[in-house]
mmCIF file of C-alpha atoms in Angstrom:
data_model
loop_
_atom_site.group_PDB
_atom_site.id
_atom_site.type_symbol
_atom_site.label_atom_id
_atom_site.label_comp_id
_atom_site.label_asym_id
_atom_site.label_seq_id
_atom_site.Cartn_x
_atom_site.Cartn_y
_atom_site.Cartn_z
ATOM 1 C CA UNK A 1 -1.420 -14.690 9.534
ATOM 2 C CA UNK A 2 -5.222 -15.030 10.060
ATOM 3 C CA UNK A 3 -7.089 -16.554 7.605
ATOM 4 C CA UNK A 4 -11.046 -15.992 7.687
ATOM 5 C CA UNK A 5 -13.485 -18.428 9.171
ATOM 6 C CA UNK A 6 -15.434 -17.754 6.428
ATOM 7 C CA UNK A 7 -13.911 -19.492 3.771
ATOM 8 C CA UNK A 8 -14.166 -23.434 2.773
ATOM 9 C CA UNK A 9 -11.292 -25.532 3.864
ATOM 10 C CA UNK A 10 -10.104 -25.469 0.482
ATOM 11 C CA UNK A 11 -9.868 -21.899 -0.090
ATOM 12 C CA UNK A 12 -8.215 -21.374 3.067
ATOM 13 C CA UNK A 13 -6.176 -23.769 3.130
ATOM 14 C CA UNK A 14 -4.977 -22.190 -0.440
ATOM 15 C CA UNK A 15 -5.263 -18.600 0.906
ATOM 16 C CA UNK A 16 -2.992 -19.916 4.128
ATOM 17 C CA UNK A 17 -0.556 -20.693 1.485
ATOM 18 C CA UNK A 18 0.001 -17.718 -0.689
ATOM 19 C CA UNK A 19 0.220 -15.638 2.785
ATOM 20 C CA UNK A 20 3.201 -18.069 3.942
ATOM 21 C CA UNK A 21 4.701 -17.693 0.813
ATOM 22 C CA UNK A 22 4.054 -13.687 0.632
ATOM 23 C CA UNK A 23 6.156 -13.934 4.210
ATOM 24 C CA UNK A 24 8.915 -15.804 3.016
ATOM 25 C CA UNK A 25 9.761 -14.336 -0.381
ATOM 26 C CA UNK A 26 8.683 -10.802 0.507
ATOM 27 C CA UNK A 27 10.180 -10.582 3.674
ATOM 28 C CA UNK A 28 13.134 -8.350 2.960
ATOM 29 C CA UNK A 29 12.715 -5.203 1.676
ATOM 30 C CA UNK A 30 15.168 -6.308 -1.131
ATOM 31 C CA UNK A 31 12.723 -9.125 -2.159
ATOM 32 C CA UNK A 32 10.009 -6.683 -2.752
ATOM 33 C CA UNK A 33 8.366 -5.985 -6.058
ATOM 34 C CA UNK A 34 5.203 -4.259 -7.331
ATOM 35 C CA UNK A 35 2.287 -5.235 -5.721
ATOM 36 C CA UNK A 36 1.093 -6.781 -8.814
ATOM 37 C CA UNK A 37 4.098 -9.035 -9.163
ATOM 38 C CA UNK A 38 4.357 -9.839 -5.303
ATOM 39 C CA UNK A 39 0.732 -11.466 -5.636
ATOM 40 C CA UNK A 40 1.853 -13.443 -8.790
ATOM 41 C CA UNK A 41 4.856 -14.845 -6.639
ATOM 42 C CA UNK A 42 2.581 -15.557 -3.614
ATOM 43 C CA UNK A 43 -0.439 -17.080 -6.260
ATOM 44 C CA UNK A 44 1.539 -18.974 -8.478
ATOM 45 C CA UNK A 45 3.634 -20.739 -5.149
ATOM 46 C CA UNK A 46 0.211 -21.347 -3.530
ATOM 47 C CA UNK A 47 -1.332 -22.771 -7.153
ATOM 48 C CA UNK A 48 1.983 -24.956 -7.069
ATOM 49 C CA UNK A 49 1.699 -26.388 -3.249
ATOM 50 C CA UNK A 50 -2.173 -26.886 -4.080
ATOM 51 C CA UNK A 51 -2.003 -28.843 -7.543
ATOM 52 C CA UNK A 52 1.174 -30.772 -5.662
ATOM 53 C CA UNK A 53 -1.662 -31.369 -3.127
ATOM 54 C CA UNK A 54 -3.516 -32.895 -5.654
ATOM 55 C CA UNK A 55 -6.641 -29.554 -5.215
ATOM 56 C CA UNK A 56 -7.732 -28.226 -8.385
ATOM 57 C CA UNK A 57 -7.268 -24.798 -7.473
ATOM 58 C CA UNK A 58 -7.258 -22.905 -10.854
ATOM 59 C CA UNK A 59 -10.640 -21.438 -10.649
ATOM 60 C CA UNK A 60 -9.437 -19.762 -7.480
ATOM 61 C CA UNK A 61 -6.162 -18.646 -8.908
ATOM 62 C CA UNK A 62 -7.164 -17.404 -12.692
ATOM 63 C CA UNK A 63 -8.872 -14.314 -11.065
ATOM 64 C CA UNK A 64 -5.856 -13.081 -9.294
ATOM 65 C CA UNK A 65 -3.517 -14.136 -12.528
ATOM 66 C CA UNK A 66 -6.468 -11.741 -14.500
ATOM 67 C CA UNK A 67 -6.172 -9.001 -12.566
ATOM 68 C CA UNK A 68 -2.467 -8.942 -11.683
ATOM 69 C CA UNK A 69 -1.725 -9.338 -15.705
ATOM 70 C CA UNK A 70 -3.551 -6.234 -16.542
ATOM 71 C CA UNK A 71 -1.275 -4.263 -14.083
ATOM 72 C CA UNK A 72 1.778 -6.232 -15.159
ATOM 73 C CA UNK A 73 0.633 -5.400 -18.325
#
């Protein structure tokens, strides 16, 4: 996993997060869902880790909730 240099430590550190958790509950083929729902899983485990963190990440996550919703529909 390679997370851009780009980012604040924040945002990576959130984006580092939702890739773990993308390789652990996605790993198996079996585990797989749309892509729509996979990125819920991996956003709503990284929004978790975060606010247990005590980051206000919300701003970061509503956009992919937004646009994952509309697919999930």
């Amino acid at each position: 996993i390679v997370v851009s240099d780009t980012l604040s430590d924040l945002q990576a550190l959130k984006t580092l997060i939702h890739e773990v958790a993308h390789s652990l509950l996605h790993a198996n083929e079996a585990d797989r869902h749309s892509r729509a729902q996979n990125e819920v899983e991996a956003e709503s485990v990284a929004f978790v880790v975060m606010a247990r963190l005590g980051a206000r990440t919300s701003s970061m996550s509503s956009s992919v909730f937004k646009r994952t919703a509309v697919t999930l529909g």
